[in-house]
Short mmCIF file of C-alpha atoms in Angstrom, two decimals:
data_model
loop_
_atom_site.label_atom_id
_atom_site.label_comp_id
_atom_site.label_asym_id
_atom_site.label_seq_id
_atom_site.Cartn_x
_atom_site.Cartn_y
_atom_site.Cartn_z
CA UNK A 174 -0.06 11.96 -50.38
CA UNK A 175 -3.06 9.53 -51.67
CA UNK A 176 -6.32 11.59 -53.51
CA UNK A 177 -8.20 10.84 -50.95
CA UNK A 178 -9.32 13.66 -48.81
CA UNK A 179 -7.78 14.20 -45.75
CA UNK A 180 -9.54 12.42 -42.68
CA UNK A 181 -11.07 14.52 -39.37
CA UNK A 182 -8.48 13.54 -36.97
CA UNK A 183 -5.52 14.93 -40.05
CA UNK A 184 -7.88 18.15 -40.47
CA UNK A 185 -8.01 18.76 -36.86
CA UNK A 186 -3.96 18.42 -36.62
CA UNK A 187 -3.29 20.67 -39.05
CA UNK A 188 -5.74 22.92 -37.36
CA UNK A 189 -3.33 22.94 -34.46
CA UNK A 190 -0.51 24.60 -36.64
CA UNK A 191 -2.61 26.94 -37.26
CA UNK A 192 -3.65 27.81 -33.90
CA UNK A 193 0.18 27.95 -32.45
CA UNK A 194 1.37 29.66 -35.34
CA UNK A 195 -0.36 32.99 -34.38
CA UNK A 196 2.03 33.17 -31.08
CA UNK A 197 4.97 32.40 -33.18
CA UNK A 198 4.38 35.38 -35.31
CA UNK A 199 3.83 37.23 -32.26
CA UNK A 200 7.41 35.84 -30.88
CA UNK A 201 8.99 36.77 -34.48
CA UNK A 202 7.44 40.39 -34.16
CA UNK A 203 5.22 42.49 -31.51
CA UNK A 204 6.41 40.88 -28.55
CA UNK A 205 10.14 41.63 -29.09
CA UNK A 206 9.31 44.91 -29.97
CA UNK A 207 7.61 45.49 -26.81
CA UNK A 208 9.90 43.97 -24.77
CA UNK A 209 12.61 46.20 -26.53
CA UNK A 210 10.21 49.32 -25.86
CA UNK A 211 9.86 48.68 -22.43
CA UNK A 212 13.81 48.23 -21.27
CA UNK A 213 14.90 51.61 -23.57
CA UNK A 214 12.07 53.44 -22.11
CA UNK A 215 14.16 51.54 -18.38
CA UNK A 216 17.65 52.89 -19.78
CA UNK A 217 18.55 49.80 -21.23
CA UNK A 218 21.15 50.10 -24.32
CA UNK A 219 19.77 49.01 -27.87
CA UNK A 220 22.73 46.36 -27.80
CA UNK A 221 21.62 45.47 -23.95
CA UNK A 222 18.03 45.00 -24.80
CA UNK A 223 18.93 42.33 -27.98
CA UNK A 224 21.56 40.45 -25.56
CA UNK A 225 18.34 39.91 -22.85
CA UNK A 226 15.95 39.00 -25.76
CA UNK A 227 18.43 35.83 -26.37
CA UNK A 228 19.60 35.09 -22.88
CA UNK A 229 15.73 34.97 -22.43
CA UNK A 230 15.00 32.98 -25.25
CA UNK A 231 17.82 30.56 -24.57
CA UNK A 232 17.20 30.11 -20.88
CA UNK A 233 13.56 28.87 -22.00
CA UNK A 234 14.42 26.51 -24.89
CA UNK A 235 17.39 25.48 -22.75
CA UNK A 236 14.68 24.26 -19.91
CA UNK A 237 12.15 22.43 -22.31
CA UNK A 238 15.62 20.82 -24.05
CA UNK A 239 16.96 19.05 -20.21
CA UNK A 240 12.63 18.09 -19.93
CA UNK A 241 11.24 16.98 -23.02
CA UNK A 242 12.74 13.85 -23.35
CA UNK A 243 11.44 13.00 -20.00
CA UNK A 244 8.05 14.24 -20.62
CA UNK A 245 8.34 12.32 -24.29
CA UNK A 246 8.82 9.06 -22.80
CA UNK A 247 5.95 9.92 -20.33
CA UNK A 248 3.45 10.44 -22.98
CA UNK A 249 3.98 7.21 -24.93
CA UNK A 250 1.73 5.53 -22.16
CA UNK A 251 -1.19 4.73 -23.08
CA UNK A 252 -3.75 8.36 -22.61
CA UNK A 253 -0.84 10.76 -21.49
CA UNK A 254 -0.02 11.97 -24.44
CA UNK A 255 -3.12 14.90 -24.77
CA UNK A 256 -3.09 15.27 -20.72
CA UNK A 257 0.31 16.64 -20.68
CA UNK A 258 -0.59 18.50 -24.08
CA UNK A 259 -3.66 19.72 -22.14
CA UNK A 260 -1.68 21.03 -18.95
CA UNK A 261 1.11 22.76 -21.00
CA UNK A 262 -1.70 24.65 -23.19
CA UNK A 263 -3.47 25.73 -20.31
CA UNK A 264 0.10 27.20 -18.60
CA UNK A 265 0.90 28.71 -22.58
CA UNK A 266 -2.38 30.25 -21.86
CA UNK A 267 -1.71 31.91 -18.80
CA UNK A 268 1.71 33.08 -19.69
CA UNK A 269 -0.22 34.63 -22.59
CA UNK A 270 -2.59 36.52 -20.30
CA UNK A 271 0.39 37.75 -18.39
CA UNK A 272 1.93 39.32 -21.06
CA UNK A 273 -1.39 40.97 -21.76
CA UNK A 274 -1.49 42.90 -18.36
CA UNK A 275 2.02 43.75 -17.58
CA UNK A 276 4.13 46.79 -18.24
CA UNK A 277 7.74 46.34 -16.48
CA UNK A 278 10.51 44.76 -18.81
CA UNK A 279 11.71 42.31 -15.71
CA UNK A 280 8.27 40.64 -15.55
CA UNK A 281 7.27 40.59 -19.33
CA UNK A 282 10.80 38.49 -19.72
CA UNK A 283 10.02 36.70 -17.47
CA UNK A 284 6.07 35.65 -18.61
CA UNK A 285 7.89 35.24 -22.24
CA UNK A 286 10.09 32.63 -20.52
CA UNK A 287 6.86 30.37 -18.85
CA UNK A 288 4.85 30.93 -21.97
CA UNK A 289 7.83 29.69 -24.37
CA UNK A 290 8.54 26.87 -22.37
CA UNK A 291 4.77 25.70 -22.48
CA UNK A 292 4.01 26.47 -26.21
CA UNK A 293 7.61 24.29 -26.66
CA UNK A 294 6.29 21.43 -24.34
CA UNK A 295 2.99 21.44 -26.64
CA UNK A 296 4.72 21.31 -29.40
CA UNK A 297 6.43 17.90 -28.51
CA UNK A 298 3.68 16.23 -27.69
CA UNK A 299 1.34 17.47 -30.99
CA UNK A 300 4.80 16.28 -33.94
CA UNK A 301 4.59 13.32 -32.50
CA UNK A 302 0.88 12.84 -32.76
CA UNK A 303 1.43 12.88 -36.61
CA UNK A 304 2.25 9.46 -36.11
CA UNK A 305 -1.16 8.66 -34.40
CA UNK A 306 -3.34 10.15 -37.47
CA UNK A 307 -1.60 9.49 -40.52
CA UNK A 308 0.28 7.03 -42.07
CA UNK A 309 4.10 7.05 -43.49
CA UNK A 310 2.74 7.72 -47.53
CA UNK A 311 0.87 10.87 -46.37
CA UNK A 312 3.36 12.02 -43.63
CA UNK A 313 5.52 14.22 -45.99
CA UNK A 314 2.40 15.97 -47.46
CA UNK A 315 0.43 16.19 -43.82
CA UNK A 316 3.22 17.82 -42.46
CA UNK A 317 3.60 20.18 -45.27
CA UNK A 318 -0.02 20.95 -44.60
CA UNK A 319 0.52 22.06 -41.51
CA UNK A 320 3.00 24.37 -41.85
CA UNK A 321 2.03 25.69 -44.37
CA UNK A 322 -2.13 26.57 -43.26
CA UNK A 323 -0.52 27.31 -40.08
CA UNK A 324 1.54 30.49 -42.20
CA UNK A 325 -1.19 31.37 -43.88
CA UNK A 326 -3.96 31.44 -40.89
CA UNK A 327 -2.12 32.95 -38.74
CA UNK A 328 -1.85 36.02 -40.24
CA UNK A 329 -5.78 36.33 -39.75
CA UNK A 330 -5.40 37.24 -35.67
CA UNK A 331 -1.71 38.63 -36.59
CA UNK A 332 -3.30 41.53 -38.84
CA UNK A 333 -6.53 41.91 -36.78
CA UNK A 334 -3.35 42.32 -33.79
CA UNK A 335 -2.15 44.83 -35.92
CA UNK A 336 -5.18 47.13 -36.80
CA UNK A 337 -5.85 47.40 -33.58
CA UNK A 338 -2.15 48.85 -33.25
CA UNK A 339 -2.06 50.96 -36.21
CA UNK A 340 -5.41 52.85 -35.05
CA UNK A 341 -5.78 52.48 -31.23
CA UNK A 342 -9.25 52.23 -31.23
CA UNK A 343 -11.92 52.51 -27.96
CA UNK A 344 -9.24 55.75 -26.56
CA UNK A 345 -6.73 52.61 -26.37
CA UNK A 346 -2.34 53.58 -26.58
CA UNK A 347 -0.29 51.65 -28.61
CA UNK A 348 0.72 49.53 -25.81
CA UNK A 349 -2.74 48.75 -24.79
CA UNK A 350 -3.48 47.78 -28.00
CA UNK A 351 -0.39 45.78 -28.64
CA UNK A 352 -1.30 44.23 -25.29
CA UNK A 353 -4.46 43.60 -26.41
CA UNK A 354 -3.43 41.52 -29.53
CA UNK A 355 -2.02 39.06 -27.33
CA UNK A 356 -4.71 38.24 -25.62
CA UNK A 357 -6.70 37.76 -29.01
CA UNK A 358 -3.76 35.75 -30.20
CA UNK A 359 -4.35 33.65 -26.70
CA UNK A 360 -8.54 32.90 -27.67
CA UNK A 361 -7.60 32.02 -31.27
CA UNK A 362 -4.80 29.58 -30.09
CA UNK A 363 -7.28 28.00 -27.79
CA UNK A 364 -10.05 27.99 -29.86
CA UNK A 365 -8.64 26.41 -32.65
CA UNK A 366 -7.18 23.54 -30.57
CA UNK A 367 -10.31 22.50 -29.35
CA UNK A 368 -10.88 20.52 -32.80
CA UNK A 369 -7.59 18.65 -32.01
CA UNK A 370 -8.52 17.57 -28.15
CA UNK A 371 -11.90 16.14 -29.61
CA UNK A 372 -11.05 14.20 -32.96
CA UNK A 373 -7.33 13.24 -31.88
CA UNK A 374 -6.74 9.89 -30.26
CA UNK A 375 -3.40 8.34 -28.95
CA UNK A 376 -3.56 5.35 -31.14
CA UNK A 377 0.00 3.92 -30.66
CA UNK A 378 0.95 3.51 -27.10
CA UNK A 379 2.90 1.78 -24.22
CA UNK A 380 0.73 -0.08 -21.53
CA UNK A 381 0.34 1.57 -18.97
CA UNK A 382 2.30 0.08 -15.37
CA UNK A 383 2.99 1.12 -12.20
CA UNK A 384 6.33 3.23 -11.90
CA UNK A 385 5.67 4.63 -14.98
CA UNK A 386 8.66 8.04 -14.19
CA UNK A 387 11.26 5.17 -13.41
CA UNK A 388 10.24 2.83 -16.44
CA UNK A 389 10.89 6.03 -18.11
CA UNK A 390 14.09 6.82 -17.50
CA UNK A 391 15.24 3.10 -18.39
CA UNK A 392 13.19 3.58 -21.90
CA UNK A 393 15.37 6.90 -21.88
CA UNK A 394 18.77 5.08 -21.73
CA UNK A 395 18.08 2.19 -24.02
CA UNK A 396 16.54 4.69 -26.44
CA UNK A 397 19.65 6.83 -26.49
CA UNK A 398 21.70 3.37 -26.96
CA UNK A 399 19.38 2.80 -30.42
CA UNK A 400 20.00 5.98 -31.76
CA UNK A 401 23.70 5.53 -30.70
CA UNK A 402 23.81 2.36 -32.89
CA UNK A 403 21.38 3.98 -35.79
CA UNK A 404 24.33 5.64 -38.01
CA UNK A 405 21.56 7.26 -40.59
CA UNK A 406 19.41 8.53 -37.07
CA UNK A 407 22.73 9.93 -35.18
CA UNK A 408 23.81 11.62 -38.33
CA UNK A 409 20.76 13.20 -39.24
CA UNK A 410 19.81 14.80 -35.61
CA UNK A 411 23.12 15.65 -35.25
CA UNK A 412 22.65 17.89 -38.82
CA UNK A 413 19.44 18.74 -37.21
CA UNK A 414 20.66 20.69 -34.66
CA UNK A 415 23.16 22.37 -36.43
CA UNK A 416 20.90 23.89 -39.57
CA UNK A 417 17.87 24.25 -37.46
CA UNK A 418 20.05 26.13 -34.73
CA UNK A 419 20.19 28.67 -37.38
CA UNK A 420 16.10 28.18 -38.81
CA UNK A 421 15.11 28.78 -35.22
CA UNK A 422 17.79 31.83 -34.45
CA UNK A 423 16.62 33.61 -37.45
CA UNK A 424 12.73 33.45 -36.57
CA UNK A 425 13.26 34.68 -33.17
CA UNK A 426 15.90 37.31 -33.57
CA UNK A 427 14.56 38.79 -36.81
CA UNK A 428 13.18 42.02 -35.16
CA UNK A 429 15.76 42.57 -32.71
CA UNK A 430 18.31 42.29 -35.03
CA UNK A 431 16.83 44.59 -37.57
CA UNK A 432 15.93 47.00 -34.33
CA UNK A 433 19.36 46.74 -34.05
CA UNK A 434 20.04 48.20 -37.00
CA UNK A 435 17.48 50.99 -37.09
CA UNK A 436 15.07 49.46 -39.58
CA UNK A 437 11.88 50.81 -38.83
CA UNK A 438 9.52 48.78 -36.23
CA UNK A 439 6.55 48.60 -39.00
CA UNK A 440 8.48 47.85 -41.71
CA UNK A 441 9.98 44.73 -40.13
CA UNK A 442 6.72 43.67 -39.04
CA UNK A 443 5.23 43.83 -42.39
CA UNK A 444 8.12 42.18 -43.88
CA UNK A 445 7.53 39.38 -41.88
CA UNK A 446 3.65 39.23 -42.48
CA UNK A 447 5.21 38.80 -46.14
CA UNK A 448 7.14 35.68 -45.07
CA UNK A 449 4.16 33.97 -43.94
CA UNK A 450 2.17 34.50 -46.87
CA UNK A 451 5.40 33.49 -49.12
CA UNK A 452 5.66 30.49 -46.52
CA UNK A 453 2.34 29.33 -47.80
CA UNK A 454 2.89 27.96 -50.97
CA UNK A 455 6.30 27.06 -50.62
CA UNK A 456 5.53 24.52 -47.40
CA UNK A 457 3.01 22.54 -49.55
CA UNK A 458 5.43 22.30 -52.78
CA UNK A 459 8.14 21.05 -50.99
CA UNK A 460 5.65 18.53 -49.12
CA UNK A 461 5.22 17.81 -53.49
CA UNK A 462 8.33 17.95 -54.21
CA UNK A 463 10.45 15.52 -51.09
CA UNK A 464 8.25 12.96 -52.58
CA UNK A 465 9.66 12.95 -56.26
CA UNK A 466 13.50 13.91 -55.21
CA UNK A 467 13.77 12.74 -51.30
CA UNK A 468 13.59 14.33 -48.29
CA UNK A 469 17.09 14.63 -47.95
CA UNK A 470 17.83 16.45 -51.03
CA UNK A 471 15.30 18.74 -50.25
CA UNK A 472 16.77 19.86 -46.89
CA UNK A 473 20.07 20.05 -47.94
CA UNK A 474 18.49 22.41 -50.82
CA UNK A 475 16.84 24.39 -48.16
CA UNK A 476 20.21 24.68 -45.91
CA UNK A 477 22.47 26.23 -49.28
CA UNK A 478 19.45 28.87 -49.37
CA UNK A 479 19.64 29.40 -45.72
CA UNK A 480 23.45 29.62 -45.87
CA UNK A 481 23.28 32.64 -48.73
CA UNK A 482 20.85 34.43 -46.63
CA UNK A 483 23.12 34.54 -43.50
CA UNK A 484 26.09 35.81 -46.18
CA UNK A 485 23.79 38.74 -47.57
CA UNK A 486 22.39 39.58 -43.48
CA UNK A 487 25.55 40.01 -42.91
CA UNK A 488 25.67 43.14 -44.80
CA UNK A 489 22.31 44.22 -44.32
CA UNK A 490 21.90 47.93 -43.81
CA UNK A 491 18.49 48.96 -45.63
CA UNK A 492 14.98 48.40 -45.32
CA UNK A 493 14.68 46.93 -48.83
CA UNK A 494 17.11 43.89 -48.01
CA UNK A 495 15.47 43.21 -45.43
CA UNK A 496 12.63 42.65 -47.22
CA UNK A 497 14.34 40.42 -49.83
CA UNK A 498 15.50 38.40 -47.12
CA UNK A 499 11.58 38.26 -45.51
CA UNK A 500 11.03 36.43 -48.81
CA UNK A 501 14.10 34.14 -49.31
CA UNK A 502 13.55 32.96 -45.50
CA UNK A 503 9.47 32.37 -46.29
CA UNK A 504 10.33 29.90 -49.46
CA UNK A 505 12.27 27.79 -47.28
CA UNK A 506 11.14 27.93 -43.56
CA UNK A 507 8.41 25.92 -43.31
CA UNK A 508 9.61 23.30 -46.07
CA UNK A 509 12.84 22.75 -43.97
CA UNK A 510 10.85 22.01 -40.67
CA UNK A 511 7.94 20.28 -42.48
CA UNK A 512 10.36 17.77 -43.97
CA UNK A 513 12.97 17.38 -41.14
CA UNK A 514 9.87 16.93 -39.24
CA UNK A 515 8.39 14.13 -41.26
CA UNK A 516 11.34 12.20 -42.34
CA UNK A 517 12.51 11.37 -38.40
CA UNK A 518 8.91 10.35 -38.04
CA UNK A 519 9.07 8.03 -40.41
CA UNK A 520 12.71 6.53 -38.87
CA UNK A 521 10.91 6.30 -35.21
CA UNK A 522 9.02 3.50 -33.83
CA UNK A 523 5.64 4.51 -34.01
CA UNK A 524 4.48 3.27 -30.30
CA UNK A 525 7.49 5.18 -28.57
CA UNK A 526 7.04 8.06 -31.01
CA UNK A 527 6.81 11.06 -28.08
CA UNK A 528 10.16 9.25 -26.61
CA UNK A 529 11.66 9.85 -29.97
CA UNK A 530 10.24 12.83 -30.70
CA UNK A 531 10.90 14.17 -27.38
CA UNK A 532 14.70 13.48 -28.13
CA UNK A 533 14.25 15.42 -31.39
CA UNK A 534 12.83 17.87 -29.94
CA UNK A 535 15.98 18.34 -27.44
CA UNK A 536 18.54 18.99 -30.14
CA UNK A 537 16.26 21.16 -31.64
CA UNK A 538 16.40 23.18 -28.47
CA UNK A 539 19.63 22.96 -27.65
CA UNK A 540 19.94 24.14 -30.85
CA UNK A 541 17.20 27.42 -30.37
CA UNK A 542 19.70 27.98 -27.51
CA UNK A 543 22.82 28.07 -29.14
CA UNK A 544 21.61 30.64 -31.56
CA UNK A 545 20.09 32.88 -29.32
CA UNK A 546 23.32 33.02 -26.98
CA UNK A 547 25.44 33.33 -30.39
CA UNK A 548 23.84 36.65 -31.02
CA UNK A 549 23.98 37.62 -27.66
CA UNK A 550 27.48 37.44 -27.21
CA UNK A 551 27.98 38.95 -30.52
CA UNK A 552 25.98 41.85 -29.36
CA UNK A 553 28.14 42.44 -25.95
CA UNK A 554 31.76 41.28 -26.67
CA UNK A 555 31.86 43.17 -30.13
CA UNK A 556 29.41 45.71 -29.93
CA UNK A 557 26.97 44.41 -33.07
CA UNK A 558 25.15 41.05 -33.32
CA UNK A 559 25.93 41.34 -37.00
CA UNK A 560 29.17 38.72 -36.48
CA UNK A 561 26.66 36.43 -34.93
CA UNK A 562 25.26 35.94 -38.20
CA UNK A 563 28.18 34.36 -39.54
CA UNK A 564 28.57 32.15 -37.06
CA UNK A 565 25.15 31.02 -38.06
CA UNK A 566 26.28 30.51 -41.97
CA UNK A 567 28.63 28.06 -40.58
CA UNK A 568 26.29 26.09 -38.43
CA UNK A 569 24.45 25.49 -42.36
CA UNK A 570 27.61 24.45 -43.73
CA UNK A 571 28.54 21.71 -40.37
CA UNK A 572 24.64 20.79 -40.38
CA UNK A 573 25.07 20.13 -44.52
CA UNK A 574 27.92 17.60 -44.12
CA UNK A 575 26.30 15.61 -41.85
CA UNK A 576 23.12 15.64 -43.76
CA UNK A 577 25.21 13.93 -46.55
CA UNK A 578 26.68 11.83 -44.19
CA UNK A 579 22.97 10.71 -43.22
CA UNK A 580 21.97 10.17 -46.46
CA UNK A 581 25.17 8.16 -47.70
CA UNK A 582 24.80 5.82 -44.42
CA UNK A 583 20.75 5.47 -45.92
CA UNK A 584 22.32 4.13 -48.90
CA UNK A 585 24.80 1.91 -47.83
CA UNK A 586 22.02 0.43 -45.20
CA UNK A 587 19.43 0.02 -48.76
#
């Protein structure tokens, strides 16, 4: 990235991160805990209870990944692009407020589900704004930026979520308090995105026409036929979904796989507080460091980490290694999304960027719902979910070769 500070409309982007990264701690921690709490206290086995957790989670990435190409291609017209963003926030919201108020395990599932598929949608639609306020030399760095202020900030309504926990204030139970942290996770999310819906503009764009869902669909086909005939693109989503099947599994079945085990609820959830604050400085030195060695070379760094911490989960039986592994996971998380993240949108066509990113963002839910369903069916057909981890390891080791693959086509094409 250029000296030169970063501009309003880059500030208020990264804000975003930061605003959606306090329900993705909640996703990583309290809310599976609850959920788990809830179907024990219903009879519901341990192994039960981490098999619904990733049906759950797999049914809702498995939605968003059949719509967001469709809703992609939608937003590349000219002013869609932060009206869809708007309506998906405002059902995120909701979901949110839902899971604030309700105590059965059936109906908190199901709220998850709505308020995963929303924060998801979002998501779509705000990586492929980075195209819209930033320019190819900063992208690396600007996406770095967000990640990382988005691990570090969002440990602000994360640990105010958890005080009010640890010491049930105002005659409050631990579930009303852990309850109650949601919805103060829901007013910082929306707060912070207001920056974002002011200083943000759509500034490349399709005109917009008459038929716009059918135009859509034919985009869709002849988009699929480019990326088809872009070796270096086919290769590199393709490696996408397999190492970022794993990223994603790992975030969101953390806790219930440590519940699992017996580690203790609290110190999993501090563990992972510890991954967001290790997250921190790692996202913004490998923004710093993809621009000296590549982007490539810097994932395929990140995926031999990820591949030695799915060898030592594997074994993991105490509380101390799963600490380790809190901080092994936080130097590489949000440098492997960061980068993936910027390097496609430099490959994409800037005025179909949502299209393109909307097709990204499908194999990286198919791939959230793969990993999920991996663990799951660890968890019933042999009893642990601990297998599922090394199905995971070799995900890495598929999404490596093609990777390489990617970055040998990028070569030959130079």
């Amino acid at each position: 990235m250029s000296k030169s500070p970063m501009t309003r409309a880059e500030k208020s982007w990264v804000l975003y991160d930061v605003a959606c990264s306090a329900f993705t701690m909640l996703i990583s921690t309290t809310i599976p805990i609850l959920f788990r709490s809830y179907a024990e206290a219903d009879g519901v086995s341990p192994e039960y209870a981490s098999a619904l957790w990733g049906w759950a989670t797999s049914a809702a990435v498995l939605v968003m990944g059949l719509f967001s190409c469709i809703l992609g291609a939608l937003a590349d017209y000219r002013g869609m692009k932060k009206r869809l963003f708007g309506l998906f926030l405002v059902l995120s919201l909701g979901g949110v407020a839902v899971l604030s108020t309700v105590s059965g395990w059936q109906a908190f599932l199901v709220a998850f589900v709505v308020v995963r598929i929303g924060y998801s949608a979002c998501n779509v639609f705000y990586d492929s704004m980075l195209v819209d306020v930033t320019t190819d030399q900063r992208m690396d760095m600007l996406s770095s930026q967000g990640y990382a202020w988005g691990y570090l900030g969002s440990c602000i309504p994360f640990v105010a979520g958890l005080a009010l926990i640890f010491t049930t204030p105002f005659g409050l139970n631990t579930q009303q308090a852990t309850q109650l942290s949601f919805l103060l996770t829901g007013v910082w999310w929306l707060a912070l995105t207001i920056p974002l819906l002011r200083n943000v503009r759509q500034t490349h764009y399709l005109e917009n026409r008459q038929g716009k869902l059918n135009h859509a669909f034919r985009r869709l086909a002849q988009t699929f036929r480019k990326v088809r005939q872009d070796k270096k693109m086919l290769l590199f989503i393709l490696g996408y979904f397999c190492y970022i099947d794993g990223v994603y599994t790992i975030i969101s079945m953390a806790t219930v796989y440590g519940g699992e085990l017996g580690l203790s609820s609290s110190s999993m959830v501090l563990a992972l507080l510890l991954t967001q604050l290790v997250a921190f400085p790692f996202a913004i030195l490998s923004g710093k460091l993809s621009q000296k060695i590549g982007d490539l070379p810097m994932i395929k760094s990140f995926i031999l980490i990820y591949i030695g911490i799915c060898l030592f989960g594997f074994q993991l039986d105490q509380e101390w290694e799963f600490w380790a592994l809190a901080v092994a996971v936080g130097m590489c998380q949000g440098g492997i999304q960061a980068i993936s993240r910027s390097h496609f949108g430099k490959m994409v066509p800037k005025e179909q960027s949502n299209e393109y990113f909307g097709l990204f963002d499908i194999f990286g839910k198919f791939a959230d719902f793969f990993g999920p369903m991996i663990m799951s069916a660890s968890a019933v057909l042999l009893g642990s979910s601990t297998y599922g981890i090394l199905a995971l390891a070799a995900l890495f080791v598929l999404g490596y070769l093609l990777v390489t693959f990617s970055q040998r086509a990028e070569a030959g094409e130079r």
